[in-house]
Each structure stands twice: as C-alpha cells, then as structure tokens.
Tab-separated table of C-alpha atoms in Angstrom:
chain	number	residue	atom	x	y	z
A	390	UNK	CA	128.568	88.484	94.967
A	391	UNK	CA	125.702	86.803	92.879
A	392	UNK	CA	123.371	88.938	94.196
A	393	UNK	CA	124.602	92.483	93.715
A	394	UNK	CA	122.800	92.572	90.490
A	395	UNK	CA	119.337	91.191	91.150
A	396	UNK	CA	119.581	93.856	94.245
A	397	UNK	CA	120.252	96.369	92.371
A	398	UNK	CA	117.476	95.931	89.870
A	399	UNK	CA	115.199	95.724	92.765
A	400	UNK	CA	116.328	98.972	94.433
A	401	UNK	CA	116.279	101.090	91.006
A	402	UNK	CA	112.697	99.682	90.899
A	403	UNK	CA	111.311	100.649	94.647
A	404	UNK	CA	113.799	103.875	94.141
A	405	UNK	CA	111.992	105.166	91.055
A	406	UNK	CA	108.717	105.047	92.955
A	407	UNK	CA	107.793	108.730	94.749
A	408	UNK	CA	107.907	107.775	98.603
A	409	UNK	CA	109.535	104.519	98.649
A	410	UNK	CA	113.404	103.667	99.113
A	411	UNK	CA	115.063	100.880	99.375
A	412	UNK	CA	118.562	99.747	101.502
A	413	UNK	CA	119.683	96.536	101.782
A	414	UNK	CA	122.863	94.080	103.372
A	415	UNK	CA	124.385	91.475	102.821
A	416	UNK	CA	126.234	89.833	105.783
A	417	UNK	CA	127.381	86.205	106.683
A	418	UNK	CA	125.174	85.292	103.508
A	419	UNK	CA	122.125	86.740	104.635
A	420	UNK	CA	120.431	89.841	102.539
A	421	UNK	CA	118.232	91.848	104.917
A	422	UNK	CA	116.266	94.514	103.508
A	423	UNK	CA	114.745	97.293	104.456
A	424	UNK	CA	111.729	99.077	102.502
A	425	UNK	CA	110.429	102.542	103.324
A	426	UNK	CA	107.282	103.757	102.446
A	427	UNK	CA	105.729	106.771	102.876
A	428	UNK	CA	101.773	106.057	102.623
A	429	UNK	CA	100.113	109.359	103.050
A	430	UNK	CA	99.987	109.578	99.122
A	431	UNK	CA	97.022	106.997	98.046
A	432	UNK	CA	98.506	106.073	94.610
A	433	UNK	CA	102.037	104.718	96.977
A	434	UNK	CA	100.548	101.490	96.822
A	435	UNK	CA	99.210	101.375	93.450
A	436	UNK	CA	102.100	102.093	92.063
A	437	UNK	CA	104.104	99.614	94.446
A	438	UNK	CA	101.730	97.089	92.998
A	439	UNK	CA	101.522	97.783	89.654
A	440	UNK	CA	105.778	97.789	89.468
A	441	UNK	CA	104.983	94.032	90.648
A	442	UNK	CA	107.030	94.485	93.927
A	443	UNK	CA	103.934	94.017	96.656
A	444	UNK	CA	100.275	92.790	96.378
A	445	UNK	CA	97.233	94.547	96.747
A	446	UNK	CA	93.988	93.416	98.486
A	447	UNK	CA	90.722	94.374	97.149
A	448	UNK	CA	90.654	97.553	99.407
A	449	UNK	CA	93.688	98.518	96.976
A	450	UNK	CA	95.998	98.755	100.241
A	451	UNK	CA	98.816	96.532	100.517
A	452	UNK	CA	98.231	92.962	101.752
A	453	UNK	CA	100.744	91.649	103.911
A	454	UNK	CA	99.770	88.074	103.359
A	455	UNK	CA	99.693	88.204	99.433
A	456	UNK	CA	102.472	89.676	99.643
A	457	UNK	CA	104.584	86.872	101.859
A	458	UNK	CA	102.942	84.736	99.507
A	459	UNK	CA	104.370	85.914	96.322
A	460	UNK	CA	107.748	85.918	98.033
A	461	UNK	CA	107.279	82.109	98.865
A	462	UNK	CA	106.386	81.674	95.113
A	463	UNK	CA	109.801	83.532	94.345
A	464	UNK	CA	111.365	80.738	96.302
A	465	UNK	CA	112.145	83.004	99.183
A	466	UNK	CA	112.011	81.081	102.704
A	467	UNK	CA	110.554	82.090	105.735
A	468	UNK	CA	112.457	82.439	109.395
C-alpha cells in the first residue's frame, strides 16, 4: 500500500530509540498503532522528542496535548 513506506520510516525511527518499539496495522484502511515506551530511563523522552516523534512540556515529560497537536498539524484527524 501507500503507506508501507512512511510506516516503516516511522518504526526504524521509534525502533532505534532504547525503550521504545513500535507495531502497527493496517486493516479496512485504517493504520492503528501502537507505541511502547518504557519511561523509567529519564532521557526516554528526550530522546523521543528530540527524534521529532512526540512533544515535550516544559517539565521535559511528554505532553499529551502538544503532542495531538502536532499530529493535527500533520493532517492526521481525530475519532
């Protein structure tokens, strides 16, 4: 499909971070995704932010709603 590629450059960059992995589907065209990570390392979400994938807040943890708002900005929709 036209998305195998873009999801595979998005799971070689969650996989190549230390605690995070990455699966994903693709069924009756609808990708669902599922992102592991493993927080009890501090620099997880540093590094999760600084590969572009997630926002940070300014307690440096991972802000859910920066986050969903990036995605928007990607043109991702919300259900």
């Amino acid at each position: 499909t036209d998305l195998q590629m873009p999801i595979a450059n998005v799971k070689l960059k969650y996989d190549s971070i230390m605690g995070v992995s990455y699966d994903s589907n693709v069924a009756n065209g609808i990708l669902t995704e599922t992102i592991t990570m493993d927080f009890t390392s501090p620099s997880t979400a540093k590094a999760i932010s600084e590969a572009g994938l997630m926002k940070i807040d300014g307690e440096g943890t991972i802000s859910f709603a920066k986050t969903i708002e990036n995605m928007k900005t990607l043109g991702f929709t919300e259900k």
